[in-house]
Coordinates of C-alpha atoms in Angstrom, one line a residue:
Chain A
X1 CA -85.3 -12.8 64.1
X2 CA -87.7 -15.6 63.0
X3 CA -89.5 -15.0 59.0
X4 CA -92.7 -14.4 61.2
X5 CA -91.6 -11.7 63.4
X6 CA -89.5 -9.7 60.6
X7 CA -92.8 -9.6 58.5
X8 CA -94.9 -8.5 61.9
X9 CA -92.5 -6.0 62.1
X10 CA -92.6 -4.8 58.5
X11 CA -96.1 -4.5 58.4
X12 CA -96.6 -2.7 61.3
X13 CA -94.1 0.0 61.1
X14 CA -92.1 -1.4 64.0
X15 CA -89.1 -1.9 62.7
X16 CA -85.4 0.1 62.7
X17 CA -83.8 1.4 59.6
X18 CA -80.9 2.6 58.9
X19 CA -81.7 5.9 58.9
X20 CA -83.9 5.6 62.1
X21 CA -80.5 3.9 63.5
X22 CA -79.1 7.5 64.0
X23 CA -81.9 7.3 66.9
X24 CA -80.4 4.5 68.3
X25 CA -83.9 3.1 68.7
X26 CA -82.7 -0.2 70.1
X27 CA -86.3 -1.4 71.2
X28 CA -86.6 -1.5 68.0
X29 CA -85.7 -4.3 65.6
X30 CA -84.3 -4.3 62.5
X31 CA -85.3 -5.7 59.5
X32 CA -83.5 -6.8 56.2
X33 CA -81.9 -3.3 54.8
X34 CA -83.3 -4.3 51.5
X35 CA -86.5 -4.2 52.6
X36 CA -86.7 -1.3 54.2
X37 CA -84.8 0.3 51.1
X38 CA -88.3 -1.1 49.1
X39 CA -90.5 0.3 51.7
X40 CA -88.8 3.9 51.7
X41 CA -89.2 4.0 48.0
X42 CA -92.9 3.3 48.1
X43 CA -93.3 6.0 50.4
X44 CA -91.0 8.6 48.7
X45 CA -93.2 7.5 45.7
X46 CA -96.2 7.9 47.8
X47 CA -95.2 11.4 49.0
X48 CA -94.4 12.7 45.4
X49 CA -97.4 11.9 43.9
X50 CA -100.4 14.5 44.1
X51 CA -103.1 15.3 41.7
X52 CA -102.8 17.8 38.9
X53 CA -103.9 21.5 40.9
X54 CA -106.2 21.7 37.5
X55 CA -108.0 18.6 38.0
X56 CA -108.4 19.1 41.8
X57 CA -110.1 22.2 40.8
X58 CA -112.4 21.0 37.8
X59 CA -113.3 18.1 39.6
X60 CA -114.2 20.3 42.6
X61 CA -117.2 22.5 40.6
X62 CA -118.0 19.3 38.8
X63 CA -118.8 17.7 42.1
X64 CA -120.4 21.3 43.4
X65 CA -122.7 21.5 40.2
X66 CA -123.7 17.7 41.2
X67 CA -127.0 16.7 41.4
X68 CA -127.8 14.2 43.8
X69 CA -130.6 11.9 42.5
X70 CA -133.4 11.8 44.4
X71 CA -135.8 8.3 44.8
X72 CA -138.7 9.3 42.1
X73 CA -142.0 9.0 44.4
X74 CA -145.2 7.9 42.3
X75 CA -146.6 11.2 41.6
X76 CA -149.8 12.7 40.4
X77 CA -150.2 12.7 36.9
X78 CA -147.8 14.6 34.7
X79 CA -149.4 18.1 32.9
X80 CA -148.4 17.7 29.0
X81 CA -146.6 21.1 29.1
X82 CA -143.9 19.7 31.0
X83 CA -140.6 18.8 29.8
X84 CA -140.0 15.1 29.8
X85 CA -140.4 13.3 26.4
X86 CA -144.2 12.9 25.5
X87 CA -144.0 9.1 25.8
X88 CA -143.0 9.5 29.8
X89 CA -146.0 11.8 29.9
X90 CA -148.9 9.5 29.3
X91 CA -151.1 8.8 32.4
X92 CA -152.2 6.2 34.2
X93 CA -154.4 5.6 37.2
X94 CA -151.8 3.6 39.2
X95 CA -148.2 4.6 38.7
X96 CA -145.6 2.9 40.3
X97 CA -142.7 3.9 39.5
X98 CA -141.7 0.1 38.1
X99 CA -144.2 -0.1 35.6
X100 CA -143.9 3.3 34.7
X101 CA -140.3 2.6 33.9
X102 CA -140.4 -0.5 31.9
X103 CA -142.9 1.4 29.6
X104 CA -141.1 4.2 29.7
X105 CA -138.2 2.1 28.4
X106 CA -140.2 0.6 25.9
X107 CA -141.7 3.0 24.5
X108 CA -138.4 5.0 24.0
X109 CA -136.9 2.0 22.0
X110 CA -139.9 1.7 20.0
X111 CA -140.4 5.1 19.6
X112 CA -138.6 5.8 16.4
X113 CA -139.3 2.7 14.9
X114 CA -142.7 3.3 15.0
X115 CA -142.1 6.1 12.7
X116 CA -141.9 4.1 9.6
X117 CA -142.9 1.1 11.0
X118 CA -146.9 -0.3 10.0
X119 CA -149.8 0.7 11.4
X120 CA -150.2 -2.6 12.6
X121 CA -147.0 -2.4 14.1
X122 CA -148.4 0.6 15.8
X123 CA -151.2 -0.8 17.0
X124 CA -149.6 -3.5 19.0
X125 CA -147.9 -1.0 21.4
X126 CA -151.4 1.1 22.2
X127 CA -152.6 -2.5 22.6
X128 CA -149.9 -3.6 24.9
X129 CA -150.3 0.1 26.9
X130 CA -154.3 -0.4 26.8
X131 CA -154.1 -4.2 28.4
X132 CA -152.4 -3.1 31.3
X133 CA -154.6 -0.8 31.7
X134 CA -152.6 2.3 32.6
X135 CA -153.3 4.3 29.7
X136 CA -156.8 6.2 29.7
X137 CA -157.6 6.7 26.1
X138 CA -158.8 9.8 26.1
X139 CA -155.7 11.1 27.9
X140 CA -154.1 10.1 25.4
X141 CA -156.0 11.8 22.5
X142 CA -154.8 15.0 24.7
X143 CA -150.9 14.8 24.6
X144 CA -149.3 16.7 22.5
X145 CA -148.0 15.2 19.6
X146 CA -144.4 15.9 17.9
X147 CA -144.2 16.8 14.7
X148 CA -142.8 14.4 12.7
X149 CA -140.2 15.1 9.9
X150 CA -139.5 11.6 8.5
X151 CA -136.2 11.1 6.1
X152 CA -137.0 8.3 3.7
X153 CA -134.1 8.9 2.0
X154 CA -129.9 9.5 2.2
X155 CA -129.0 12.1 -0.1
X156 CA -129.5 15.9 -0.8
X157 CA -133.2 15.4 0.6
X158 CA -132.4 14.1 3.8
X159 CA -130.2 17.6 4.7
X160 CA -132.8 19.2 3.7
X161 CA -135.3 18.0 6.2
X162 CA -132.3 17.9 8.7
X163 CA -132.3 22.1 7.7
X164 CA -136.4 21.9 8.8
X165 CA -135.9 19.8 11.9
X166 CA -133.6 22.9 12.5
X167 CA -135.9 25.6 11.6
X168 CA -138.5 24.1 13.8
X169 CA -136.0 23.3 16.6
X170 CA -135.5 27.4 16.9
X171 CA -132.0 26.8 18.1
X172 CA -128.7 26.0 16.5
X173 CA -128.7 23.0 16.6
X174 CA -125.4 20.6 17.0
X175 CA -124.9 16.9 15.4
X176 CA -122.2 14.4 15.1
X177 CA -119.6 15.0 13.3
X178 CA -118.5 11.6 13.6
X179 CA -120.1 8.2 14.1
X180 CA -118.7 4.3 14.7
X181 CA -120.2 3.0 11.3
X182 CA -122.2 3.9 8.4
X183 CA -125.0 4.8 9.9
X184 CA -128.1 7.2 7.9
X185 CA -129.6 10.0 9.2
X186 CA -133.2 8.5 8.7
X187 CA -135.3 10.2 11.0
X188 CA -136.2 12.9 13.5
X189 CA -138.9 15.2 15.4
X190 CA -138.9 18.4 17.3
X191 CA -141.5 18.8 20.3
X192 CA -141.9 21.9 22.1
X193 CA -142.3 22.6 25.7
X194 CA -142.1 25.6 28.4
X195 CA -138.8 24.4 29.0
X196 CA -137.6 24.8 25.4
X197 CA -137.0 22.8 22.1
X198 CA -136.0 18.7 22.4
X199 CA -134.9 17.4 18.7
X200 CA -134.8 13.7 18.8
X201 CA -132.8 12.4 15.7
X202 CA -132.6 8.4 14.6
X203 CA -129.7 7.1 13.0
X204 CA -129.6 3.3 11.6
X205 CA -127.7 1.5 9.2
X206 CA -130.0 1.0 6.0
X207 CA -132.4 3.0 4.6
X208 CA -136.3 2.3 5.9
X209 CA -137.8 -1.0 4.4
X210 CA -140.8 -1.0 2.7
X211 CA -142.4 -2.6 6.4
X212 CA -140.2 -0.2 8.3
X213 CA -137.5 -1.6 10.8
X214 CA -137.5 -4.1 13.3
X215 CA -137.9 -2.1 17.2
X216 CA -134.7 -4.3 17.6
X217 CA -133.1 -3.3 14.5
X218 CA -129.3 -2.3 15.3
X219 CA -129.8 2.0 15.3
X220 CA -128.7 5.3 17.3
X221 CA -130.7 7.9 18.2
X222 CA -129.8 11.3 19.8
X223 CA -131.8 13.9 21.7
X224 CA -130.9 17.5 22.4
X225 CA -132.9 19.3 24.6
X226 CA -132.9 23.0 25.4
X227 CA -134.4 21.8 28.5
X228 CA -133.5 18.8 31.1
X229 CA -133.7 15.6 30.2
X230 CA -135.5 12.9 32.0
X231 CA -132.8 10.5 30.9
X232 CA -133.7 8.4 34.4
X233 CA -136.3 6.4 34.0
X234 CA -134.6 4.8 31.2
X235 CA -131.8 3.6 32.6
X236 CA -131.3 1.6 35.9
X237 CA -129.8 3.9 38.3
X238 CA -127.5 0.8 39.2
X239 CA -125.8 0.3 35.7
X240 CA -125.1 4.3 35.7
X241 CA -121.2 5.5 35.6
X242 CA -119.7 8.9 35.6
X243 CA -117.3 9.3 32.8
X244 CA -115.8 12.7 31.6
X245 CA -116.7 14.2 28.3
X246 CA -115.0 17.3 27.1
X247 CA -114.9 19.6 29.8
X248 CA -118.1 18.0 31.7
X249 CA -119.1 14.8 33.4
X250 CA -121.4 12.6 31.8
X251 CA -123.5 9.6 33.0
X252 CA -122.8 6.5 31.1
X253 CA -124.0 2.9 31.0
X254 CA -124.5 -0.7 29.1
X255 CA -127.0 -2.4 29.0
X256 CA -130.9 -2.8 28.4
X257 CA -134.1 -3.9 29.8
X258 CA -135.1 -7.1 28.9
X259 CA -137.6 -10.1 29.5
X260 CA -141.3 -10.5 29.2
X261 CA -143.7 -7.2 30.0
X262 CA -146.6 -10.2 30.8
X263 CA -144.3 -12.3 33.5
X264 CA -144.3 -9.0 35.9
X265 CA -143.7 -10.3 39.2
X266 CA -142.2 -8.9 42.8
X267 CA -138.7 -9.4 41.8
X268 CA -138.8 -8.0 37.9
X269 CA -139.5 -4.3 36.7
X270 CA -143.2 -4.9 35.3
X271 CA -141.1 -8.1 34.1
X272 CA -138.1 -6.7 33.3
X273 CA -134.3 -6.9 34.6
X274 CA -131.6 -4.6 33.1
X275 CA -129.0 -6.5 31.5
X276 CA -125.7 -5.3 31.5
X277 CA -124.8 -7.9 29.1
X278 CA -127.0 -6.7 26.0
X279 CA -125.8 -4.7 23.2
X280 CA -127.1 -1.2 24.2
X281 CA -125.3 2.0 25.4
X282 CA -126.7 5.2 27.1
X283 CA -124.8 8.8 27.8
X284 CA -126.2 11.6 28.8
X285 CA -124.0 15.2 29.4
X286 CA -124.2 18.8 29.4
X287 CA -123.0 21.0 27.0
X288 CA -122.9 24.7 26.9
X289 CA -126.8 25.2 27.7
X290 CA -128.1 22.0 26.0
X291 CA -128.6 18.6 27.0
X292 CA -128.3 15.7 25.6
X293 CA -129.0 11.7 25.5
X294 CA -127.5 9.4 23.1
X295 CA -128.2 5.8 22.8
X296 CA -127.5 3.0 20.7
X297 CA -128.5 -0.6 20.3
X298 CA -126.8 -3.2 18.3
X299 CA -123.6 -1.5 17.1
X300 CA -121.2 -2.9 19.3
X301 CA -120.6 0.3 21.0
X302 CA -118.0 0.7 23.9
X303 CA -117.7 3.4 26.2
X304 CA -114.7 5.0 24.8
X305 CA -117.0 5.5 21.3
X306 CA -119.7 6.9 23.1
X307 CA -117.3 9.7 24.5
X308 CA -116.4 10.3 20.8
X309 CA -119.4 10.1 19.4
X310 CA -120.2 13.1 22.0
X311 CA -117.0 14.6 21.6
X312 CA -117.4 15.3 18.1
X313 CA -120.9 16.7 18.2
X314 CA -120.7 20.4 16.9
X315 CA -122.5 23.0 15.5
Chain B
X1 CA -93.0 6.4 58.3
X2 CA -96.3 7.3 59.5
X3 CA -98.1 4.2 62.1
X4 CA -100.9 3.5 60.0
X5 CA -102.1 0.6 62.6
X6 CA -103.4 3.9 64.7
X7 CA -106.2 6.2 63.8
X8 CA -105.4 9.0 63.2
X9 CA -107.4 12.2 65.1
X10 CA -108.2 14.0 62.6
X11 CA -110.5 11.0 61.8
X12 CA -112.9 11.9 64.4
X13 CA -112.9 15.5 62.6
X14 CA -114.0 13.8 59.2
X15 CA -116.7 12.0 60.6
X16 CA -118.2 15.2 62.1
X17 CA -118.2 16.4 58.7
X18 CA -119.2 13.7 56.6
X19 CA -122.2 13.5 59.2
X20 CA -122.6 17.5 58.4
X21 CA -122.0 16.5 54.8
X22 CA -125.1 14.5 54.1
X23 CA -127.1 17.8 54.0
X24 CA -124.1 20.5 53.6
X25 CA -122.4 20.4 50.2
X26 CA -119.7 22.5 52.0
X27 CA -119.1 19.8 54.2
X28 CA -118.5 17.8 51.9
X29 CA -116.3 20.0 50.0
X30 CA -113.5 19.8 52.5
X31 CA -113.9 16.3 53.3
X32 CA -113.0 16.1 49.4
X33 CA -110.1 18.4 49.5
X34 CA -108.7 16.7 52.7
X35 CA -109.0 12.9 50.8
X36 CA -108.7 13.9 46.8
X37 CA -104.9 13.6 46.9
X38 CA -104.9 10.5 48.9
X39 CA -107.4 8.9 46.6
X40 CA -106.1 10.2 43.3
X41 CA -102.6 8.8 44.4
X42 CA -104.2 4.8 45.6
X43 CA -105.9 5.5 41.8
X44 CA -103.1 6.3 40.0
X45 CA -101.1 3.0 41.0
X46 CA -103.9 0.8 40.5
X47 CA -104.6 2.2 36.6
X48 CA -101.2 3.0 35.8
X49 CA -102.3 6.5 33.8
X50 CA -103.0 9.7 34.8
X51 CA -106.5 9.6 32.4
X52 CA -107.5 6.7 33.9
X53 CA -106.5 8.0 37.4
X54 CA -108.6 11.0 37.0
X55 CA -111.7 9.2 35.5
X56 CA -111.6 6.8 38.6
X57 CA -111.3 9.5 41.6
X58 CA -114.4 11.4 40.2
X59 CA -116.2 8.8 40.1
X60 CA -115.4 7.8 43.3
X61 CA -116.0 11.3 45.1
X62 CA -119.5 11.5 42.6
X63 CA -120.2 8.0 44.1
X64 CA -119.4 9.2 47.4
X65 CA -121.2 12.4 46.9
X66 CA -124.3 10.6 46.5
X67 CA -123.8 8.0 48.8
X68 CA -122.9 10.1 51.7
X69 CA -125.9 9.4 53.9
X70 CA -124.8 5.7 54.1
X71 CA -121.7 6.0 55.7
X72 CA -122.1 5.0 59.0
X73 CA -119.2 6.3 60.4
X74 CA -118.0 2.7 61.6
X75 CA -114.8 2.8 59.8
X76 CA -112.7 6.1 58.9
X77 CA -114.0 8.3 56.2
X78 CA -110.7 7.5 54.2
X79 CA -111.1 4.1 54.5
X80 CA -114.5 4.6 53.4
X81 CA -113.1 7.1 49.8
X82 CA -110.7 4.2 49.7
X83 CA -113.2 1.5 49.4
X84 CA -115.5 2.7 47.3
X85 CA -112.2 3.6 44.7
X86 CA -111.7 0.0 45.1
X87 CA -114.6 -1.4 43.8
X88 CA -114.6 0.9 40.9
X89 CA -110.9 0.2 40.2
X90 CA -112.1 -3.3 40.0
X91 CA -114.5 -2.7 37.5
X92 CA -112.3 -0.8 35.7
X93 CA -109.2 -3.5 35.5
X94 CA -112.3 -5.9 34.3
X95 CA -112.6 -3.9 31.3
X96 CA -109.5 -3.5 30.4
X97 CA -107.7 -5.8 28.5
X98 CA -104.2 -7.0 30.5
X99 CA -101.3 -6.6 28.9
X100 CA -98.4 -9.9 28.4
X101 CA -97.2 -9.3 31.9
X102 CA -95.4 -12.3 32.3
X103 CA -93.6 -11.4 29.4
X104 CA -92.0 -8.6 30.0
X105 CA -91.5 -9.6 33.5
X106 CA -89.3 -11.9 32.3
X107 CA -87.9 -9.6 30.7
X108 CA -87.1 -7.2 33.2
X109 CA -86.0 -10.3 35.5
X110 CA -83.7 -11.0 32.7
X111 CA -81.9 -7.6 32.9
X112 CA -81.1 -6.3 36.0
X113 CA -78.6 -7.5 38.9
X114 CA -79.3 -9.9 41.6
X115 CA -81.2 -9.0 44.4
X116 CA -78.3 -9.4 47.0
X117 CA -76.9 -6.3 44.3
X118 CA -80.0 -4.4 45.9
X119 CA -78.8 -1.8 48.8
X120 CA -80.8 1.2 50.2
X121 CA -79.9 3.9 48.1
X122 CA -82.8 5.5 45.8
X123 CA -84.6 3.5 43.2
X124 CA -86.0 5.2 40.0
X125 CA -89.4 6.2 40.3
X126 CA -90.5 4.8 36.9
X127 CA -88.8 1.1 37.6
X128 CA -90.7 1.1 40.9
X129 CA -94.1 2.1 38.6
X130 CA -92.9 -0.9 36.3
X131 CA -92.5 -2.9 39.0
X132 CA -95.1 -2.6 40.5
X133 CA -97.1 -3.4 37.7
X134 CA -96.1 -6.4 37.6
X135 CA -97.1 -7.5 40.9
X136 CA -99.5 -10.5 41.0
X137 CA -103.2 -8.8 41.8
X138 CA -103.8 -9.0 45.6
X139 CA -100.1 -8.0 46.5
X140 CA -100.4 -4.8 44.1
X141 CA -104.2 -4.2 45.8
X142 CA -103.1 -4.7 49.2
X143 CA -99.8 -2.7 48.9
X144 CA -101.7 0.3 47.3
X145 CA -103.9 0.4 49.4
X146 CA -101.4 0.6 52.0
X147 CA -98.9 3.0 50.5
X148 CA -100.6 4.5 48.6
X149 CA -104.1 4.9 50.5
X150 CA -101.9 5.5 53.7
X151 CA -105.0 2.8 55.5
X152 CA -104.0 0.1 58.5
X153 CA -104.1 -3.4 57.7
X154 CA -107.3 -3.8 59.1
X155 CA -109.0 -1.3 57.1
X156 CA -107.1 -2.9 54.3
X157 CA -108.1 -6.6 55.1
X158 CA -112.1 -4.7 55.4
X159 CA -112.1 -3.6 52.0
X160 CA -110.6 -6.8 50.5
X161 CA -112.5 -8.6 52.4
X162 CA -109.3 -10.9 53.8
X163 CA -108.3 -11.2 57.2
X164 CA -105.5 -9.4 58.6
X165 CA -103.3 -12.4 58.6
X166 CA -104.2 -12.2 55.0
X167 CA -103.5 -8.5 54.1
X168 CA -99.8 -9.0 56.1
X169 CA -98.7 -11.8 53.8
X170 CA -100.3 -10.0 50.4
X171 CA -98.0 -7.0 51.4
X172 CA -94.8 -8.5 53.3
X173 CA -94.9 -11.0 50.1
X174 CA -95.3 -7.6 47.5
X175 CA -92.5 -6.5 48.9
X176 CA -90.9 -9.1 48.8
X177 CA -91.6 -9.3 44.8
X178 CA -90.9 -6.2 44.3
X179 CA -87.0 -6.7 45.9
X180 CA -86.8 -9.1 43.2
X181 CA -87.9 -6.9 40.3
X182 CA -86.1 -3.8 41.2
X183 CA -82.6 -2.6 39.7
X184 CA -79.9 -2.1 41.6
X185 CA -80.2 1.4 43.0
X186 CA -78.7 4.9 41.8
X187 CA -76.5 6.2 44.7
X188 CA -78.0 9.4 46.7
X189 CA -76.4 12.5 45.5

């Protein structure tokens, strides 16, 4: 038996081993007995290896609980009792869903920085929002606004105003009991919607400077909401992973928007492209009845930290 | 040993219901516990832990789940599950830093018996895990998918994107490696 017909024969089954030779199977032929010895073992491995019952099950609601994301269809405008974060809820004449997006995006980075940052600082995002012309000002003037509970500093103070952000969030609410580096507790709000309560807290590594922080200044920020979040628009539905956290399944992924909001063009988000490369991470999960969305940019953050960052959040 | 260069016919059953699927989560239900073993076992010899294993086959089936109205039904629905495993896998593998194979398969070369020693009586499942371990890439890809994903060399040579030529060496030389790397074998009781 030539090299080429002994491997034709291996690969398609077509062979006689020794146990098969009880058969007498003489059409067949036979092929090196330490072959088929190798073969027999990867199939005896093969047939003793199932999934844990547990897991089979688990897996199984997880996958019935599911939801399917649908394509988001440029709708009409937004009413400001609903539940997404007030910055997805500004309105604008034209939406597509690109542009809405990238601001989206934007906006949700900057967000928190614009807490301490200047009211020049400030301005340049209104201007930005104004010169594309999708943000009617007096619309604007009608969105509900958050209340604010900034945490200048790191000591006895700052758990104190964590205590008010919990009065005013009307639920218990849960934080991190652990966190990849030194990182503050320097900021958070509470906004209230039909849905519920949605705390947004804003971790970074110094205290604020006197200018406030950079919007790329290395930070974490967490939100909790009693409601859903609308964790989508932020993240490219591409770069999304499931991963499992706790007892759940959470949506995970690296990367950020980037590029130039002026250089829009056909093949860019309003001038954007998600980069998987850049220093950013994004999970979102259930737990019990709240949800959350934690991100970081600029702390070196892997997957695996994410999960216990997540993990570890308690009451 | 099962003919995997046939279909099978309950493949014609799983494409009724991966068509039935796209709007009927039941549907898809039992196409996931028909396929969950078969998956979670092509998983578990591609990440080597049973964490790893587990993380990979949900997100497969979640992947699938949500990708259910673009299967075409031009290939099985297994090979389909299979595929989609194997892309993640690769992404996976990517992240993961590799350990010193080479080492320790010199290692392992350095302490067992000659191949000739090597007769068919049974082999200890965890030297054959080992060993396969050690295969280069492609062999371990295309023999997992074959063992362990139970798929014919053509849906194999499909999903790697090889011919079937190909996909006959990567596992008739896999074997081949594996021969080399094994022990000789414990004698039946």
């Amino acid at each position: 038996m030539t090299d080429h017909e002994q491997i034709d024969a291996i690969v398609t089954d077509r062979y006689r081993s020794q146990p098969q030779q009880a058969n007498n199977d003489t059409t067949l032929p036979t092929i090196d007995p330490a072959d088929a010895a190798v073969i027999a073992a990867l199939q005896q491995l093969a047939a003793t290896t199932t999934a844990d019952p547990a897991f089979v099950a688990h897996l199984a609601t997880q996958l019935d609980r599911h939801v399917v994301p649908q394509r988001v269809v440029p709708a009409s405008p937004v009413a400001p009792a609903a539940t997404a974060p007030w910055w997805t809820r500004l309105q604008w004449p034209v939406a597509p869903r690109r542009l809405a997006l990238a601001l989206a995006i934007f906006l949700a980075v900057s967000t928190l920085g614009l807490l301490v940052t200047t009211p020049a600082a400030r301005a340049t995002v209104w201007d930005l929002l104004y010169g594309f012309g999708l943000v009617n000002e007096q619309d604007v003037a009608e969105q509900t606004v958050p209340a604010v509970v900034p945490i200048q500093a790191v000591d006895a103070a700052s758990a104190m105003q964590l205590a008010e952000i919990r009065q005013r969030a009307g639920f218990e609410l849960p934080t991190p009991q652990w966190l990849p580096a030194d990182l503050l507790l320097t900021g958070g709000f509470v906004e209230q919607s039909a849905a519920g309560a949605q705390v947004t807290l804003a971790y970074h590594l110094t205290a604020p400077p006197a200018d406030g922080y950079a919007l790329d200044a290395p930070l974490l920020f967490l939100v909790i909401s009693e409601g859903p979040l609308d964790y989508r628009p932020m993240v490219a539905d591409d770069a999304l992973t499931p991963l499992q956290v706790g007892d759940g399944l959470g949506m995970y992924a690296h990367g950020n928007w980037a590029g130039d909001p002026a250089a829009e063009n056909a093949d860019t988000l309003a001038g954007l492209q998600w980069d998987g490369a850049l220093d950013a991470t994004w999970l979102t999960w259930q737990q019990t009845d709240l949800n959350f969305l934690l991100y970081t940019q600029g702390l070196g953050v892997d997957r695996s930290a994410m999960v216990r960052i997540a993990e570890s959040i308690a009451k | 040993m099962q003919r995997h260069d046939e279909e099978q016919p309950q493949s014609e059953d799983d494409r009724a219901l991966a068509k039935r699927a796209v709007q009927d989560r039941q549907a898809f239900a039992e196409l996931y516990q028909r396929h969950v073993d078969r998956v979670y076992r092509y998983c578990r010899f591609r990440v080597h832990n049973v964490q790893d294993a587990q993380d990979l086959t949900a997100q497969t089936f979640i992947a699938a789940l949500e990708q259910i109205g673009h299967y075409r039904g031009e290939g099985t629905v297994a090979a389909w599950l299979l595929g989609i495993a194997y892309y993640k896998s690769v992404d996976l593998l990517r992240a993961t830093p590799a350990t010193d194979e080479l080492a320790a398969a010199d290692e392992l070369a350095a302490t067992y018996p000659q191949p000739e020693a090597l007769l068919a009586q049974s082999i200890q499942r965890s030297e054959l895990e080992q060993a396969l371990r050690m295969l280069a890439p492609e062999r371990a890809e295309a023999l997992s998918l074959r063992f362990f994903g139970e798929l014919s060399n053509r849906e194999v040579a499909t999903i790697m994107q090889k011919s079937e030529d190909a996909v006959k060496m990567l596992i008739h030389r896999g074997i081949q490696a594996l021969r080399v790397r094994l022990p000789a074998t414990m004698v039946d009781a």
